[in-house]
mmCIF file of C-alpha atoms in Angstrom:
data_model
loop_
_atom_site.group_PDB
_atom_site.id
_atom_site.type_symbol
_atom_site.label_atom_id
_atom_site.label_comp_id
_atom_site.label_asym_id
_atom_site.label_seq_id
_atom_site.Cartn_x
_atom_site.Cartn_y
_atom_site.Cartn_z
ATOM 1 C CA MET R 1254 20.348 -3.163 38.769
ATOM 2 C CA GLU R 1255 18.218 -5.812 37.258
ATOM 3 C CA GLY R 1256 16.759 -4.777 34.195
ATOM 4 C CA ASN R 1257 13.156 -4.807 35.822
ATOM 5 C CA ASP R 1258 13.958 -2.574 38.205
ATOM 6 C CA VAL R 1259 15.196 -0.021 36.386
ATOM 7 C CA GLU R 1260 12.775 3.683 35.696
ATOM 8 C CA ILE R 1261 13.428 4.552 31.957
ATOM 9 C CA LEU R 1262 11.793 7.876 30.286
ATOM 10 C CA ILE R 1263 11.036 7.607 26.692
ATOM 11 C CA VAL R 1264 11.187 10.676 24.174
ATOM 12 C CA ASP R 1265 9.898 10.896 21.234
ATOM 13 C CA ASP R 1266 7.788 13.065 19.240
ATOM 14 C CA SER R 1267 5.929 9.870 17.543
ATOM 15 C CA LYS R 1268 3.704 7.999 19.599
ATOM 16 C CA ALA R 1269 3.956 5.024 16.964
ATOM 17 C CA MET R 1270 7.779 5.555 17.819
ATOM 18 C CA ARG R 1271 7.732 5.387 22.075
ATOM 19 C CA MET R 1272 5.342 1.996 21.531
ATOM 20 C CA ILE R 1273 7.967 0.270 19.436
ATOM 21 C CA VAL R 1274 10.770 1.519 21.987
ATOM 22 C CA ALA R 1275 8.651 0.331 24.932
ATOM 23 C CA ARG R 1276 8.300 -2.881 23.115
ATOM 24 C CA VAL R 1277 11.755 -3.539 22.105
ATOM 25 C CA LEU R 1278 12.721 -2.344 25.761
ATOM 26 C CA LYS R 1279 10.221 -5.075 27.237
ATOM 27 C CA LYS R 1280 11.693 -7.970 24.719
ATOM 28 C CA ALA R 1281 15.304 -7.014 25.817
ATOM 29 C CA GLY R 1282 14.511 -7.164 29.470
ATOM 30 C CA TYR R 1283 13.776 -3.831 30.727
ATOM 31 C CA GLY R 1284 11.075 -1.629 31.417
ATOM 32 C CA ASP R 1285 8.368 -4.032 32.819
ATOM 33 C CA ASN R 1286 7.728 -1.739 35.932
ATOM 34 C CA ASP R 1287 8.352 2.049 35.136
ATOM 35 C CA LEU R 1288 8.101 3.009 31.657
ATOM 36 C CA ARG R 1289 7.344 6.639 31.446
ATOM 37 C CA GLU R 1290 6.600 8.865 28.126
ATOM 38 C CA ALA R 1291 7.204 12.469 27.235
ATOM 39 C CA CYS R 1292 6.852 13.634 23.571
ATOM 40 C CA ASN R 1293 9.382 16.283 23.068
ATOM 41 C CA GLY R 1294 12.417 17.658 25.408
ATOM 42 C CA VAL R 1295 10.481 20.523 27.398
ATOM 43 C CA GLU R 1296 7.955 17.977 28.129
ATOM 44 C CA ALA R 1297 11.520 15.603 29.217
ATOM 45 C CA LEU R 1298 12.949 17.855 31.154
ATOM 46 C CA ALA R 1299 9.922 18.801 33.405
ATOM 47 C CA ALA R 1300 9.365 14.886 34.009
ATOM 48 C CA ILE R 1301 13.163 14.389 35.099
ATOM 49 C CA LYS R 1302 12.842 17.312 37.456
ATOM 50 C CA GLU R 1303 9.539 15.802 38.667
ATOM 51 C CA LYS R 1304 11.314 12.324 39.555
ATOM 52 C CA CYS R 1305 14.693 11.542 38.094
ATOM 53 C CA PRO R 1306 14.578 8.269 36.174
ATOM 54 C CA ASP R 1307 17.336 5.656 35.671
ATOM 55 C CA LEU R 1308 17.576 6.398 31.870
ATOM 56 C CA VAL R 1309 16.555 8.638 29.243
ATOM 57 C CA LEU R 1310 16.063 7.723 26.020
ATOM 58 C CA ALA R 1311 15.815 10.301 23.405
ATOM 59 C CA ASP R 1312 14.631 11.049 20.064
ATOM 60 C CA TRP R 1313 17.281 13.614 18.352
ATOM 61 C CA ASN R 1314 14.626 15.186 16.337
ATOM 62 C CA MET R 1315 11.946 16.715 17.460
ATOM 63 C CA PRO R 1316 9.621 20.096 18.174
ATOM 64 C CA GLU R 1317 9.708 22.188 21.153
ATOM 65 C CA MET R 1318 13.217 20.991 22.342
ATOM 66 C CA THR R 1319 15.420 18.797 20.424
ATOM 67 C CA GLY R 1320 17.265 15.772 22.178
ATOM 68 C CA ILE R 1321 20.159 17.543 21.780
ATOM 69 C CA GLU R 1322 18.887 20.780 23.407
ATOM 70 C CA LEU R 1323 17.786 18.287 26.381
ATOM 71 C CA LEU R 1324 20.904 17.188 26.827
ATOM 72 C CA GLN R 1325 22.572 20.395 26.941
ATOM 73 C CA ALA R 1326 19.833 21.767 29.534
ATOM 74 C CA LEU R 1327 20.309 19.036 31.777
ATOM 75 C CA LYS R 1328 23.887 19.545 32.098
ATOM 76 C CA ALA R 1329 23.142 23.193 32.439
ATOM 77 C CA GLU R 1330 21.403 22.806 35.094
ATOM 78 C CA GLY R 1331 23.646 20.204 36.998
ATOM 79 C CA ILE R 1332 21.489 17.359 36.956
ATOM 80 C CA GLU R 1333 22.910 14.036 36.122
ATOM 81 C CA VAL R 1334 20.975 10.999 34.274
ATOM 82 C CA ASN R 1335 21.984 8.340 32.228
ATOM 83 C CA PHE R 1336 20.782 9.409 28.716
ATOM 84 C CA GLY R 1337 21.184 7.749 25.056
ATOM 85 C CA PHE R 1338 19.873 8.311 21.832
ATOM 86 C CA VAL R 1339 17.323 6.655 19.879
ATOM 87 C CA THR R 1340 17.189 8.313 16.732
ATOM 88 C CA SER R 1341 16.994 7.644 12.895
ATOM 89 C CA GLU R 1342 20.538 9.789 11.769
ATOM 90 C CA SER R 1343 23.335 8.875 12.789
ATOM 91 C CA THR R 1344 26.301 10.440 11.257
ATOM 92 C CA ALA R 1345 30.033 11.025 12.604
ATOM 93 C CA GLU R 1346 28.841 14.545 13.534
ATOM 94 C CA MET R 1347 26.147 13.485 15.691
ATOM 95 C CA ARG R 1348 27.637 10.849 17.536
ATOM 96 C CA GLU R 1349 30.347 12.908 18.782
ATOM 97 C CA LYS R 1350 28.317 15.505 19.335
ATOM 98 C CA ALA R 1351 26.209 13.252 21.815
ATOM 99 C CA VAL R 1352 29.428 11.953 22.825
ATOM 100 C CA VAL R 1353 30.683 15.135 24.194
ATOM 101 C CA ASN R 1354 27.460 16.758 25.633
ATOM 102 C CA GLY R 1355 27.485 13.365 27.812
ATOM 103 C CA ALA R 1356 25.225 11.161 25.975
ATOM 104 C CA LEU R 1357 26.519 7.104 26.726
ATOM 105 C CA PHE R 1358 24.985 6.165 23.021
ATOM 106 C CA LEU R 1359 23.437 6.906 20.274
ATOM 107 C CA ILE R 1360 21.092 3.805 18.713
ATOM 108 C CA ALA R 1361 19.973 4.122 15.099
ATOM 109 C CA LYS R 1362 16.679 2.897 13.807
ATOM 110 C CA PRO R 1363 15.944 0.642 12.533
ATOM 111 C CA PHE R 1364 17.049 -1.173 15.598
ATOM 112 C CA THR R 1365 16.616 -4.361 16.765
ATOM 113 C CA VAL R 1366 16.075 -6.067 20.649
ATOM 114 C CA GLU R 1367 20.152 -6.756 20.580
ATOM 115 C CA SER R 1368 21.211 -3.399 19.731
ATOM 116 C CA PHE R 1369 19.205 -2.300 22.874
ATOM 117 C CA GLN R 1370 20.399 -5.307 24.686
ATOM 118 C CA ASP R 1371 24.373 -4.206 23.538
ATOM 119 C CA VAL R 1372 24.029 -0.672 24.766
ATOM 120 C CA LEU R 1373 21.577 -1.285 27.816
ATOM 121 C CA SER R 1374 23.844 -3.840 29.602
ATOM 122 C CA SER R 1375 26.633 -1.259 30.591
ATOM 123 C CA ALA R 1376 24.849 2.140 30.250
ATOM 124 C CA VAL R 1377 22.652 1.075 33.049
ATOM 125 C CA LYS R 1378 24.111 -1.016 36.041
ATOM 126 C CA MET B 858 25.776 12.257 -5.446
ATOM 127 C CA ASP B 859 23.450 9.507 -6.750
ATOM 128 C CA ILE B 860 21.797 7.562 -4.548
ATOM 129 C CA GLN B 861 22.067 3.954 -5.651
ATOM 130 C CA GLU B 862 18.904 1.875 -5.690
ATOM 131 C CA ASP B 863 20.147 -1.158 -4.195
ATOM 132 C CA ASP B 864 20.600 0.893 -1.364
ATOM 133 C CA ILE B 865 17.548 2.306 -1.457
ATOM 134 C CA VAL B 866 15.858 -1.080 -0.909
ATOM 135 C CA GLN B 867 18.067 -2.414 1.653
ATOM 136 C CA ILE B 868 17.268 0.556 3.908
ATOM 137 C CA VAL B 869 13.783 0.337 2.907
ATOM 138 C CA THR B 870 13.811 -3.320 3.933
ATOM 139 C CA ASP B 871 15.306 -3.226 6.855
ATOM 140 C CA ILE B 872 12.962 -0.740 8.423
ATOM 141 C CA TRP B 873 9.949 -2.322 7.170
ATOM 142 C CA THR B 874 10.881 -5.662 7.745
ATOM 143 C CA SER B 875 13.594 -5.677 10.646
ATOM 144 C CA MET B 876 12.525 -3.343 12.461
ATOM 145 C CA LEU B 877 8.889 -2.807 12.045
ATOM 146 C CA GLY B 878 7.604 -6.590 11.576
ATOM 147 C CA ILE B 879 5.944 -5.551 8.055
ATOM 148 C CA ASP B 880 6.147 -7.491 4.599
ATOM 149 C CA ALA B 881 7.993 -5.174 2.097
ATOM 150 C CA GLU B 882 9.250 -6.437 -0.988
ATOM 151 C CA PHE B 883 10.931 -4.259 -3.771
ATOM 152 C CA ALA B 884 8.737 -4.282 -7.060
ATOM 153 C CA GLY B 885 10.747 -1.987 -9.098
ATOM 154 C CA ALA B 886 9.722 1.005 -10.302
ATOM 155 C CA GLY B 887 7.305 3.238 -8.502
ATOM 156 C CA GLY B 888 3.960 3.497 -10.719
ATOM 157 C CA GLU B 889 0.916 6.251 -10.556
ATOM 158 C CA LEU B 890 -1.456 6.080 -7.782
ATOM 159 C CA LYS B 891 -4.784 4.612 -8.523
ATOM 160 C CA SER B 892 -6.926 7.984 -8.391
ATOM 161 C CA GLU B 893 -10.144 6.395 -6.713
ATOM 162 C CA GLU B 894 -7.662 5.462 -3.391
ATOM 163 C CA ARG B 895 -7.504 7.804 -0.653
ATOM 164 C CA VAL B 896 -3.341 8.480 -0.589
ATOM 165 C CA LEU B 897 -0.919 9.246 2.272
ATOM 166 C CA ALA B 898 2.313 11.023 1.604
ATOM 167 C CA ALA B 899 4.409 11.527 4.067
ATOM 168 C CA SER B 900 7.571 13.372 3.562
ATOM 169 C CA VAL B 901 10.909 14.733 4.779
ATOM 170 C CA GLN B 902 13.320 17.278 3.775
ATOM 171 C CA ILE B 903 17.183 17.300 3.472
ATOM 172 C CA ASN B 904 18.258 20.836 3.524
ATOM 173 C CA GLY B 905 22.102 21.112 3.234
ATOM 174 C CA ASP B 906 24.952 20.214 0.780
ATOM 175 C CA TRP B 907 22.323 18.147 -0.744
ATOM 176 C CA GLN B 908 18.925 19.161 -1.157
ATOM 177 C CA GLY B 909 15.761 16.819 -1.421
ATOM 178 C CA VAL B 910 12.268 15.629 0.109
ATOM 179 C CA ILE B 911 11.984 11.964 0.719
ATOM 180 C CA THR B 912 8.467 10.578 0.542
ATOM 181 C CA VAL B 913 6.290 7.471 1.717
ATOM 182 C CA ILE B 914 3.292 7.116 -0.256
ATOM 183 C CA CYS B 915 0.435 4.837 -0.033
ATOM 184 C CA SER B 916 -3.121 4.003 0.271
ATOM 185 C CA GLU B 917 -5.122 5.200 3.707
ATOM 186 C CA HIS B 918 -5.886 1.317 3.873
ATOM 187 C CA LEU B 919 -2.109 0.638 3.969
ATOM 188 C CA ALA B 920 -1.135 3.105 5.987
ATOM 189 C CA ARG B 921 -3.993 2.331 8.475
ATOM 190 C CA GLN B 922 -2.464 -0.883 8.429
ATOM 191 C CA PHE B 923 1.164 0.020 9.065
ATOM 192 C CA ALA B 924 -0.227 2.109 12.002
ATOM 193 C CA GLY B 925 -1.973 -0.808 13.491
ATOM 194 C CA THR B 926 1.185 -3.262 13.612
ATOM 195 C CA MET B 927 3.430 0.147 15.249
ATOM 196 C CA LEU B 928 0.943 1.020 17.819
ATOM 197 C CA ASP B 929 -0.303 -2.566 18.459
ATOM 198 C CA MET B 930 -4.094 -1.840 17.747
ATOM 199 C CA ASP B 931 -6.605 -2.946 15.563
ATOM 200 C CA PRO B 932 -6.373 -0.690 12.259
ATOM 201 C CA VAL B 933 -9.891 0.224 12.419
ATOM 202 C CA LYS B 934 -9.937 1.687 15.739
ATOM 203 C CA ILE B 935 -6.817 4.078 14.977
ATOM 204 C CA ASP B 936 -7.700 7.309 14.777
ATOM 205 C CA ARG B 937 -6.079 9.870 12.046
ATOM 206 C CA ALA B 938 -3.465 11.672 13.806
ATOM 207 C CA GLU B 939 -2.311 8.257 15.184
ATOM 208 C CA VAL B 940 -1.909 7.031 11.473
ATOM 209 C CA HIS B 941 -0.550 10.148 10.463
ATOM 210 C CA ASP B 942 1.991 10.056 13.341
ATOM 211 C CA ALA B 943 2.935 6.141 11.888
ATOM 212 C CA ILE B 944 3.592 7.036 8.588
ATOM 213 C CA GLY B 945 5.216 10.373 9.408
ATOM 214 C CA GLU B 946 8.027 8.084 11.761
ATOM 215 C CA LEU B 947 8.030 5.666 8.599
ATOM 216 C CA ALA B 948 9.380 8.988 6.135
ATOM 217 C CA ASN B 949 11.141 10.226 9.422
ATOM 218 C CA ILE B 950 13.163 6.623 9.728
ATOM 219 C CA THR B 951 14.161 6.412 5.681
ATOM 220 C CA GLY B 952 14.797 10.135 5.299
ATOM 221 C CA GLY B 953 17.251 9.758 8.071
ATOM 222 C CA ASN B 954 18.713 6.638 6.808
ATOM 223 C CA LEU B 955 18.892 7.782 2.893
ATOM 224 C CA LYS B 956 20.478 11.139 4.310
ATOM 225 C CA SER B 957 23.813 9.009 5.192
ATOM 226 C CA LEU B 958 23.888 8.109 1.312
ATOM 227 C CA VAL B 959 24.183 11.657 0.619
ATOM 228 C CA ASP B 960 27.661 13.997 0.837
ATOM 229 C CA GLY B 961 28.209 16.575 3.429
ATOM 230 C CA PHE B 962 26.288 18.244 5.848
ATOM 231 C CA GLY B 963 22.468 18.371 6.014
ATOM 232 C CA GLN B 964 19.509 19.161 8.615
ATOM 233 C CA LEU B 965 16.704 16.745 8.578
ATOM 234 C CA SER B 966 13.177 18.047 8.603
ATOM 235 C CA LEU B 967 10.160 16.853 10.556
ATOM 236 C CA PRO B 968 8.062 15.225 8.331
ATOM 237 C CA VAL B 969 5.085 16.623 6.741
ATOM 238 C CA VAL B 970 1.881 14.330 6.070
ATOM 239 C CA THR B 971 -0.699 15.336 3.466
ATOM 240 C CA GLU B 972 -3.487 13.028 2.655
ATOM 241 C CA GLY B 973 -6.390 13.196 0.038
ATOM 242 C CA LEU B 974 -7.715 11.762 -3.201
ATOM 243 C CA GLU B 975 -5.585 12.647 -6.633
ATOM 244 C CA LEU B 976 -2.131 14.063 -5.118
ATOM 245 C CA ALA B 977 0.298 15.310 -7.107
ATOM 246 C CA PHE B 978 4.002 16.366 -6.280
ATOM 247 C CA SER B 979 5.813 19.036 -8.099
ATOM 248 C CA ILE B 980 8.512 21.070 -6.390
ATOM 249 C CA PRO B 981 10.229 23.568 -8.927
ATOM 250 C CA GLY B 982 13.712 23.167 -9.707
ATOM 251 C CA SER B 983 13.705 19.598 -8.724
ATOM 252 C CA LYS B 984 14.370 16.204 -10.572
ATOM 253 C CA VAL B 985 13.066 13.093 -9.584
ATOM 254 C CA VAL B 986 16.071 10.909 -8.170
ATOM 255 C CA SER B 987 14.205 7.387 -7.400
ATOM 256 C CA ASN B 988 10.500 6.370 -7.010
ATOM 257 C CA LEU B 989 10.657 2.494 -5.864
ATOM 258 C CA ALA B 990 7.486 0.665 -5.180
ATOM 259 C CA PHE B 991 7.175 -2.150 -2.620
ATOM 260 C CA HIS B 992 4.735 -4.993 -1.832
ATOM 261 C CA SER B 993 3.385 -4.787 1.743
ATOM 262 C CA GLY B 994 0.593 -7.837 1.494
ATOM 263 C CA ASP B 995 -1.685 -7.131 -1.265
ATOM 264 C CA GLU B 996 -1.385 -3.539 -1.833
ATOM 265 C CA THR B 997 1.553 -1.418 -2.599
ATOM 266 C CA PHE B 998 3.630 1.640 -1.595
ATOM 267 C CA SER B 999 6.472 4.104 -2.814
ATOM 268 C CA ILE B 1000 9.421 5.904 -1.965
ATOM 269 C CA LEU B 1001 9.928 8.838 -3.647
ATOM 270 C CA ILE B 1002 12.927 10.897 -3.791
ATOM 271 C CA VAL B 1003 13.017 14.127 -5.157
ATOM 272 C CA ALA B 1004 16.225 16.285 -5.250
ATOM 273 C CA LYS B 1005 17.164 19.937 -6.551
ATOM 274 C CA ALA B 1006 18.207 19.935 -10.026
ATOM 275 C CA ASP B 1007 21.641 20.589 -10.763
#
């Protein structure tokens, strides 16, 4: 799958961060065609049910429903989607919890274009 | 556990300069805010084995510049909610990274943003761990870390 064909859902309660992630994705070669946004896990879950993207990039700490709760909700409902975290925290415990629940990666803020390219090239094929 | 000044400077520089492309140069100890300026303070708490509050403090004008860069918009055209969102996210990223420097389990809160004139901060039973200033263009912002006193 070419980068430009990948549908990505960006989930973050900060509009500023959603815009930064979108810009970095485009610089990394992804998301020219279809970048969608949600501002918490509840919105994201509804958006995924409506149309499942190729990849979900979620913040961890959000109101209403956190990123890990979103991942667990997807798992509980049997919805399979490539899922990664983009978050300001990256403790060993969080990374382990993310992987145990099925996340493919965790990108820590501050990030670079290269950090997205490194994980997306293997996460979205 | 003490948070080292060098680590704070490295984290702040990485966030502002590397990720956001915003100028941020360490300028020594943080000072008093100018009382005539409208000020924004964005705070996140860490509650756990280490308990404290990390606050990003800057003028409303500088916060608007940060938001303009983050949102890729003309700073003049950004509304207050968007400015608060941007400065809150800066506090969130700073707090999340500083959390890695303290021992044990800790829960990071969502950011709280306060705006006004002559803001004063006090948390009973706490002490100032660090108060560092950074130059950004012609202005200065501060990173204030307050922790529960032993």
